[in-house]
Amino acid sequence: NNDVGILAMEIYFPPTCVQQEALEVHDGASKGKYTIGLGQDCMAFCTDVEDVISMSLTAVSSLLEKYQIDPKQIGRLEVGSETVIDKSKSIKTFLMQIFEEHGNTDIEGVDSTNACYGGTAALFNVVNWVESSSWDGRYGLVVCTDSAVYAEGPARPTGGAAAIAMLIGPNAPIAFESKFRGSHMSHAYDFYKPNLASEYPVVDGKLSQTCYLMALDSCYKRFCAKFEKFQGNPFSLSDADYVVFHSPYNKLVQKSFARLYFMDFLRNASSVDEAAKEKLAPYSSLSGDESYASRDLEKTSQQVAKQLYDAKVQPTTFVPKQVGNMYTASLYAAFASLIHNKHSELDGKRVVMFSYGSGLTSTMFSFRLRECQNPFSLSNIATVMDISGKLKSRHEKNSSIICN
Ligand code: ACO
């Protein structure tokens, strides 16, 4: 099969939200802490009339309807989520209601879980199925659905909620470059949910930040090595038109891109200009641990990478800043922001994706985008998702509603 990847997308997020500025006032945080310090604008949340099941039912039925896909045409459905609704029954089985009605119960796949990475695991499973000898010619469907809720304290403004549905098949406008994948998997307690009766995670914010950056380094090295092996020339950020990150909060995305730029500097890659080399030189001999701890390096690399960040990352940050952390849906909501902002200029572009799930699992992979016929054109995907319309029709709530 050629160009297996994402044919169509739909996103749903709750219509209820709270402005981060209002949350700062409510929490007694200093002005700018959530908006500038974390880089977030607004946070969506589920009220008691919706949850990860209802959000994903909406995303899937809306995708099938708007792209006019017959539910009988779906042969595999996989869900990524870390929001536990039932310890045995998968979210996928709830979604079967949509297909049973149309007489289709012949659909493989169940749920994948590991923090924010489950959506990527589900996506790889479905793409691998379409590329395999067990593929029966029908479409695959991937659903990422989560509600991120934190206990009172510094992590609470990093919540959010959304569901994303993605239709998978050959000849896709968003095609996998299947050979270029670098993973890093390890045992860590940076964010986990040991209390099965609570929806709150136990999170060590600082540790999760370091784990994320270490995983990023590791995946980038492996991604670059795979690229060089199959492509014959070294990879640098100049070879990526856009870089999309899992986004627990925007500040971490800013730090992550700066970290990749520093990695390119250490690898003597072509993306780093002379002025930047001079500014980064004092940090070239730091050990790995020292480099994660250095505030000066963090600030300097963010500063020298700023122009590239604005071009390659900023267009991907819109939905995560407006909706908050959507766990498994976060990376794909960031990617949806790129389609929303740039759909008419993406033909031929390469997009590098970084997926991270605490605990920890992570992969860097890439897409090649191309213009396709309707309904699977990038501009039609932007039209169907209607991100501006959905954001406009939200109701802002008083912050006290989520704080007790
Ligand atoms: N104006 C501007 N910036 C400010 C202000 C202000 N008034 N006050 C603070 N800041 C800045 C700080 O300088 C800091 O920025 P820096 O990181 O660039 O130095 C930033 O705001 C955060 O402030 P801190 O005091 O360092 O951190 P805080 O105690 O608020 O906690 C944290 C932030 C760690 C991100 C917390 O919100 C958290 O734990 N969130 C959950 C993270 C998480 O879920 N991790 C798992 C990731 S994987 C996944 O998605 C499951």
PDB file of N, CA and C in Angstrom, residues 11-80:
ATOM      1  N   ILE A  11     -12.454  16.790  15.345  1.00  0.00           N
ATOM      2  CA  ILE A  11     -12.104  17.085  16.739  1.00  0.00           C
ATOM      3  C   ILE A  11     -13.349  17.560  17.474  1.00  0.00           C
ATOM      4  N   TYR A  12     -13.448  17.153  18.730  1.00  0.00           N
ATOM      5  CA  TYR A  12     -14.518  17.659  19.607  1.00  0.00           C
ATOM      6  C   TYR A  12     -13.876  18.074  20.931  1.00  0.00           C
ATOM      7  N   PHE A  13     -14.230  19.253  21.413  1.00  0.00           N
ATOM      8  CA  PHE A  13     -13.854  19.613  22.788  1.00  0.00           C
ATOM      9  C   PHE A  13     -15.067  20.223  23.461  1.00  0.00           C
ATOM     10  N   PRO A  14     -15.148  20.136  24.812  1.00  0.00           N
ATOM     11  CA  PRO A  14     -16.347  20.616  25.500  1.00  0.00           C
ATOM     12  C   PRO A  14     -16.578  22.107  25.232  1.00  0.00           C
ATOM     13  N   PRO A  15     -17.851  22.513  25.195  1.00  0.00           N
ATOM     14  CA  PRO A  15     -18.153  23.934  24.988  1.00  0.00           C
ATOM     15  C   PRO A  15     -17.909  24.765  26.254  1.00  0.00           C
ATOM     16  N   THR A  16     -17.609  24.104  27.357  1.00  0.00           N
ATOM     17  CA  THR A  16     -17.398  24.822  28.621  1.00  0.00           C
ATOM     18  C   THR A  16     -15.898  25.032  28.857  1.00  0.00           C
ATOM     19  N   CYS A  17     -15.535  26.253  29.243  1.00  0.00           N
ATOM     20  CA  CYS A  17     -14.115  26.552  29.457  1.00  0.00           C
ATOM     21  C   CYS A  17     -13.932  27.672  30.463  1.00  0.00           C
ATOM     22  N   VAL A  18     -12.700  27.805  30.936  1.00  0.00           N
ATOM     23  CA  VAL A  18     -12.377  28.899  31.847  1.00  0.00           C
ATOM     24  C   VAL A  18     -11.105  29.589  31.335  1.00  0.00           C
ATOM     25  N   GLN A  19     -11.120  30.933  31.352  1.00  0.00           N
ATOM     26  CA  GLN A  19      -9.940  31.693  30.922  1.00  0.00           C
ATOM     27  C   GLN A  19      -8.837  31.520  31.963  1.00  0.00           C
ATOM     28  N   GLN A  20      -7.605  31.334  31.499  1.00  0.00           N
ATOM     29  CA  GLN A  20      -6.491  31.168  32.450  1.00  0.00           C
ATOM     30  C   GLN A  20      -6.280  32.429  33.297  1.00  0.00           C
ATOM     31  N   GLU A  21      -6.566  33.598  32.708  1.00  0.00           N
ATOM     32  CA  GLU A  21      -6.441  34.848  33.483  1.00  0.00           C
ATOM     33  C   GLU A  21      -7.374  34.843  34.682  1.00  0.00           C
ATOM     34  N   ALA A  22      -8.613  34.354  34.449  1.00  0.00           N
ATOM     35  CA  ALA A  22      -9.589  34.301  35.536  1.00  0.00           C
ATOM     36  C   ALA A  22      -9.161  33.276  36.588  1.00  0.00           C
ATOM     37  N   LEU A  23      -8.551  32.192  36.120  1.00  0.00           N
ATOM     38  CA  LEU A  23      -8.093  31.151  37.040  1.00  0.00           C
ATOM     39  C   LEU A  23      -6.934  31.662  37.913  1.00  0.00           C
ATOM     40  N   GLU A  24      -6.072  32.488  37.308  1.00  0.00           N
ATOM     41  CA  GLU A  24      -4.969  33.095  38.090  1.00  0.00           C
ATOM     42  C   GLU A  24      -5.545  33.904  39.253  1.00  0.00           C
ATOM     43  N   VAL A  25      -6.569  34.705  38.938  1.00  0.00           N
ATOM     44  CA  VAL A  25      -7.172  35.558  39.977  1.00  0.00           C
ATOM     45  C   VAL A  25      -7.803  34.667  41.050  1.00  0.00           C
ATOM     46  N   HIS A  26      -8.567  33.675  40.589  1.00  0.00           N
ATOM     47  CA  HIS A  26      -9.250  32.788  41.536  1.00  0.00           C
ATOM     48  C   HIS A  26      -8.274  32.063  42.454  1.00  0.00           C
ATOM     49  N   ASP A  27      -7.153  31.581  41.873  1.00  0.00           N
ATOM     50  CA  ASP A  27      -6.198  30.793  42.651  1.00  0.00           C
ATOM     51  C   ASP A  27      -5.247  31.664  43.467  1.00  0.00           C
ATOM     52  N   GLY A  28      -5.329  32.983  43.270  1.00  0.00           N
ATOM     53  CA  GLY A  28      -4.388  33.865  43.966  1.00  0.00           C
ATOM     54  C   GLY A  28      -2.972  33.722  43.422  1.00  0.00           C
ATOM     55  N   ALA A  29      -2.837  33.267  42.170  1.00  0.00           N
ATOM     56  CA  ALA A  29      -1.510  33.155  41.545  1.00  0.00           C
ATOM     57  C   ALA A  29      -1.102  34.532  41.031  1.00  0.00           C
ATOM     58  N   SER A  30       0.199  34.765  40.872  1.00  0.00           N
ATOM     59  CA  SER A  30       0.639  36.076  40.390  1.00  0.00           C
ATOM     60  C   SER A  30       0.205  36.240  38.931  1.00  0.00           C
ATOM     61  N   LYS A  31      -0.046  37.487  38.540  1.00  0.00           N
ATOM     62  CA  LYS A  31      -0.554  37.759  37.194  1.00  0.00           C
ATOM     63  C   LYS A  31       0.461  37.285  36.150  1.00  0.00           C
ATOM     64  N   GLY A  32       0.019  36.543  35.181  1.00  0.00           N
ATOM     65  CA  GLY A  32       0.909  36.061  34.121  1.00  0.00           C
ATOM     66  C   GLY A  32       1.452  34.668  34.379  1.00  0.00           C
ATOM     67  N   LYS A  33       1.207  34.118  35.572  1.00  0.00           N
ATOM     68  CA  LYS A  33       1.796  32.804  35.884  1.00  0.00           C
ATOM     69  C   LYS A  33       1.282  31.704  34.943  1.00  0.00           C
ATOM     70  N   TYR A  34      -0.032  31.690  34.703  1.00  0.00           N
ATOM     71  CA  TYR A  34      -0.574  30.629  33.835  1.00  0.00           C
ATOM     72  C   TYR A  34      -0.483  31.014  32.354  1.00  0.00           C
ATOM     73  N   THR A  35      -0.679  32.327  32.049  1.00  0.00           N
ATOM     74  CA  THR A  35      -0.709  32.742  30.641  1.00  0.00           C
ATOM     75  C   THR A  35       0.703  32.849  30.041  1.00  0.00           C
ATOM     76  N   ILE A  36       1.635  33.435  30.807  1.00  0.00           N
ATOM     77  CA  ILE A  36       3.009  33.560  30.294  1.00  0.00           C
ATOM     78  C   ILE A  36       3.872  32.416  30.844  1.00  0.00           C
ATOM     79  N   GLY A  37       3.770  32.169  32.152  1.00  0.00           N
ATOM     80  CA  GLY A  37       4.596  31.144  32.798  1.00  0.00           C
ATOM     81  C   GLY A  37       4.352  29.764  32.221  1.00  0.00           C
ATOM     82  N   LEU A  38       3.073  29.383  32.052  1.00  0.00           N
ATOM     83  CA  LEU A  38       2.757  28.081  31.447  1.00  0.00           C
ATOM     84  C   LEU A  38       2.451  28.218  29.960  1.00  0.00           C
ATOM     85  N   GLY A  39       2.162  29.445  29.518  1.00  0.00           N
ATOM     86  CA  GLY A  39       1.884  29.697  28.098  1.00  0.00           C
ATOM     87  C   GLY A  39       0.482  29.303  27.662  1.00  0.00           C
ATOM     88  N   GLN A  40      -0.460  29.187  28.611  1.00  0.00           N
ATOM     89  CA  GLN A  40      -1.817  28.733  28.276  1.00  0.00           C
ATOM     90  C   GLN A  40      -2.813  29.899  28.250  1.00  0.00           C
ATOM     91  N   ASP A  41      -3.818  29.826  27.346  1.00  0.00           N
ATOM     92  CA  ASP A  41      -4.823  30.891  27.252  1.00  0.00           C
ATOM     93  C   ASP A  41      -6.136  30.513  27.929  1.00  0.00           C
ATOM     94  N   CYS A  42      -6.570  29.291  27.752  1.00  0.00           N
ATOM     95  CA  CYS A  42      -7.908  28.903  28.199  1.00  0.00           C
ATOM     96  C   CYS A  42      -7.897  27.397  28.468  1.00  0.00           C
ATOM     97  N   MET A  43      -8.847  26.916  29.274  1.00  0.00           N
ATOM     98  CA  MET A  43      -8.884  25.483  29.592  1.00  0.00           C
ATOM     99  C   MET A  43     -10.312  24.965  29.456  1.00  0.00           C
ATOM    100  N   ALA A  44     -10.496  23.923  28.650  1.00  0.00           N
ATOM    101  CA  ALA A  44     -11.816  23.300  28.507  1.00  0.00           C
ATOM    102  C   ALA A  44     -11.997  22.243  29.584  1.00  0.00           C
ATOM    103  N   PHE A  45     -13.253  22.021  29.988  1.00  0.00           N
ATOM    104  CA  PHE A  45     -13.507  20.946  30.955  1.00  0.00           C
ATOM    105  C   PHE A  45     -14.895  20.361  30.712  1.00  0.00           C
ATOM    106  N   CYS A  46     -15.061  19.095  31.090  1.00  0.00           N
ATOM    107  CA  CYS A  46     -16.353  18.420  30.965  1.00  0.00           C
ATOM    108  C   CYS A  46     -17.222  18.781  32.164  1.00  0.00           C
ATOM    109  N   THR A  47     -18.486  19.124  31.911  1.00  0.00           N
ATOM    110  CA  THR A  47     -19.422  19.230  33.031  1.00  0.00           C
ATOM    111  C   THR A  47     -20.019  17.835  33.250  1.00  0.00           C
ATOM    112  N   ASP A  48     -21.003  17.736  34.165  1.00  0.00           N
ATOM    113  CA  ASP A  48     -21.499  16.395  34.478  1.00  0.00           C
ATOM    114  C   ASP A  48     -22.359  15.791  33.367  1.00  0.00           C
ATOM    115  N   VAL A  49     -22.584  16.516  32.246  1.00  0.00           N
ATOM    116  CA  VAL A  49     -23.355  15.901  31.156  1.00  0.00           C
ATOM    117  C   VAL A  49     -22.480  15.232  30.102  1.00  0.00           C
ATOM    118  N   GLU A  50     -21.161  15.307  30.244  1.00  0.00           N
ATOM    119  CA  GLU A  50     -20.338  14.608  29.249  1.00  0.00           C
ATOM    120  C   GLU A  50     -19.096  13.970  29.860  1.00  0.00           C
ATOM    121  N   ASP A  51     -18.528  13.036  29.110  1.00  0.00           N
ATOM    122  CA  ASP A  51     -17.311  12.349  29.548  1.00  0.00           C
ATOM    123  C   ASP A  51     -16.544  11.837  28.324  1.00  0.00           C
ATOM    124  N   VAL A  52     -15.511  11.023  28.526  1.00  0.00           N
ATOM    125  CA  VAL A  52     -14.698  10.579  27.386  1.00  0.00           C
ATOM    126  C   VAL A  52     -15.490   9.709  26.408  1.00  0.00           C
ATOM    127  N   ILE A  53     -16.530   9.036  26.908  1.00  0.00           N
ATOM    128  CA  ILE A  53     -17.356   8.210  26.015  1.00  0.00           C
ATOM    129  C   ILE A  53     -18.204   9.115  25.119  1.00  0.00           C
ATOM    130  N   SER A  54     -18.912  10.065  25.730  1.00  0.00           N
ATOM    131  CA  SER A  54     -19.785  10.917  24.910  1.00  0.00           C
ATOM    132  C   SER A  54     -18.959  11.752  23.927  1.00  0.00           C
ATOM    133  N   MET A  55     -17.782  12.238  24.369  1.00  0.00           N
ATOM    134  CA  MET A  55     -16.944  13.031  23.453  1.00  0.00           C
ATOM    135  C   MET A  55     -16.507  12.191  22.255  1.00  0.00           C
ATOM    136  N   SER A  56     -16.126  10.932  22.528  1.00  0.00           N
ATOM    137  CA  SER A  56     -15.640  10.106  21.416  1.00  0.00           C
ATOM    138  C   SER A  56     -16.792   9.659  20.515  1.00  0.00           C
ATOM    139  N   LEU A  57     -17.977   9.418  21.085  1.00  0.00           N
ATOM    140  CA  LEU A  57     -19.152   9.096  20.250  1.00  0.00           C
ATOM    141  C   LEU A  57     -19.432  10.255  19.301  1.00  0.00           C
ATOM    142  N   THR A  58     -19.340  11.479  19.813  1.00  0.00           N
ATOM    143  CA  THR A  58     -19.578  12.664  18.970  1.00  0.00           C
ATOM    144  C   THR A  58     -18.535  12.765  17.863  1.00  0.00           C
ATOM    145  N   ALA A  59     -17.257  12.596  18.234  1.00  0.00           N
ATOM    146  CA  ALA A  59     -16.184  12.747  17.234  1.00  0.00           C
ATOM    147  C   ALA A  59     -16.340  11.706  16.120  1.00  0.00           C
ATOM    148  N   VAL A  60     -16.636  10.445  16.493  1.00  0.00           N
ATOM    149  CA  VAL A  60     -16.741   9.385  15.482  1.00  0.00           C
ATOM    150  C   VAL A  60     -17.984   9.589  14.606  1.00  0.00           C
ATOM    151  N   SER A  61     -19.158   9.835  15.220  1.00  0.00           N
ATOM    152  CA  SER A  61     -20.347   9.987  14.356  1.00  0.00           C
ATOM    153  C   SER A  61     -20.218  11.194  13.461  1.00  0.00           C
ATOM    154  N   SER A  62     -19.629  12.263  13.977  1.00  0.00           N
ATOM    155  CA  SER A  62     -19.475  13.462  13.155  1.00  0.00           C
ATOM    156  C   SER A  62     -18.515  13.207  11.988  1.00  0.00           C
ATOM    157  N   LEU A  63     -17.421  12.496  12.245  1.00  0.00           N
ATOM    158  CA  LEU A  63     -16.482  12.190  11.155  1.00  0.00           C
ATOM    159  C   LEU A  63     -17.183  11.370  10.072  1.00  0.00           C
ATOM    160  N   LEU A  64     -17.896  10.306  10.469  1.00  0.00           N
ATOM    161  CA  LEU A  64     -18.548   9.436   9.472  1.00  0.00           C
ATOM    162  C   LEU A  64     -19.555  10.227   8.645  1.00  0.00           C
ATOM    163  N   GLU A  65     -20.303  11.097   9.327  1.00  0.00           N
ATOM    164  CA  GLU A  65     -21.337  11.863   8.643  1.00  0.00           C
ATOM    165  C   GLU A  65     -20.730  12.910   7.699  1.00  0.00           C
ATOM    166  N   LYS A  66     -19.765  13.670   8.200  1.00  0.00           N
ATOM    167  CA  LYS A  66     -19.266  14.797   7.408  1.00  0.00           C
ATOM    168  C   LYS A  66     -18.405  14.382   6.222  1.00  0.00           C
ATOM    169  N   TYR A  67     -17.724  13.230   6.322  1.00  0.00           N
ATOM    170  CA  TYR A  67     -16.947  12.767   5.170  1.00  0.00           C
ATOM    171  C   TYR A  67     -17.734  11.701   4.387  1.00  0.00           C
ATOM    172  N   GLN A  68     -18.998  11.479   4.803  1.00  0.00           N
ATOM    173  CA  GLN A  68     -19.887  10.509   4.141  1.00  0.00           C
ATOM    174  C   GLN A  68     -19.250   9.127   4.030  1.00  0.00           C
ATOM    175  N   ILE A  69     -18.810   8.602   5.157  1.00  0.00           N
ATOM    176  CA  ILE A  69     -18.228   7.258   5.223  1.00  0.00           C
ATOM    177  C   ILE A  69     -19.305   6.304   5.746  1.00  0.00           C
ATOM    178  N   ASP A  70     -19.575   5.246   4.988  1.00  0.00           N
ATOM    179  CA  ASP A  70     -20.521   4.216   5.413  1.00  0.00           C
ATOM    180  C   ASP A  70     -19.901   3.445   6.592  1.00  0.00           C
ATOM    181  N   PRO A  71     -20.588   3.352   7.736  1.00  0.00           N
ATOM    182  CA  PRO A  71     -20.022   2.647   8.895  1.00  0.00           C
ATOM    183  C   PRO A  71     -19.609   1.205   8.583  1.00  0.00           C
ATOM    184  N   LYS A  72     -20.185   0.610   7.544  1.00  0.00           N
ATOM    185  CA  LYS A  72     -19.785  -0.749   7.144  1.00  0.00           C
ATOM    186  C   LYS A  72     -18.372  -0.774   6.558  1.00  0.00           C
ATOM    187  N   GLN A  73     -17.881   0.394   6.163  1.00  0.00           N
ATOM    188  CA  GLN A  73     -16.552   0.493   5.547  1.00  0.00           C
ATOM    189  C   GLN A  73     -15.408   0.522   6.562  1.00  0.00           C
ATOM    190  N   ILE A  74     -15.745   0.441   7.863  1.00  0.00           N
ATOM    191  CA  ILE A  74     -14.693   0.457   8.889  1.00  0.00           C
ATOM    192  C   ILE A  74     -14.350  -0.981   9.298  1.00  0.00           C
ATOM    193  N   GLY A  75     -13.071  -1.340   9.217  1.00  0.00           N
ATOM    194  CA  GLY A  75     -12.657  -2.715   9.532  1.00  0.00           C
ATOM    195  C   GLY A  75     -11.820  -2.815  10.796  1.00  0.00           C
ATOM    196  N   ARG A  76     -11.355  -1.701  11.307  1.00  0.00           N
ATOM    197  CA  ARG A  76     -10.568  -1.712  12.543  1.00  0.00           C
ATOM    198  C   ARG A  76     -10.769  -0.388  13.267  1.00  0.00           C
ATOM    199  N   LEU A  77     -10.972  -0.472  14.578  1.00  0.00           N
ATOM    200  CA  LEU A  77     -11.171   0.733  15.382  1.00  0.00           C
ATOM    201  C   LEU A  77     -10.364   0.580  16.659  1.00  0.00           C
ATOM    202  N   GLU A  78      -9.453   1.531  16.886  1.00  0.00           N
ATOM    203  CA  GLU A  78      -8.620   1.490  18.101  1.00  0.00           C
ATOM    204  C   GLU A  78      -8.749   2.809  18.839  1.00  0.00           C
ATOM    205  N   VAL A  79      -8.748   2.720  20.165  1.00  0.00           N
ATOM    206  CA  VAL A  79      -8.915   3.909  20.998  1.00  0.00           C
ATOM    207  C   VAL A  79      -7.678   4.097  21.874  1.00  0.00           C
ATOM    208  N   GLY A  80      -7.211   5.324  21.998  1.00  0.00           N
ATOM    209  CA  GLY A  80      -6.169   5.667  22.968  1.00  0.00           C
ATOM    210  C   GLY A  80      -6.800   6.528  24.043  1.00  0.00           C
TER     211      GLY A  80
END
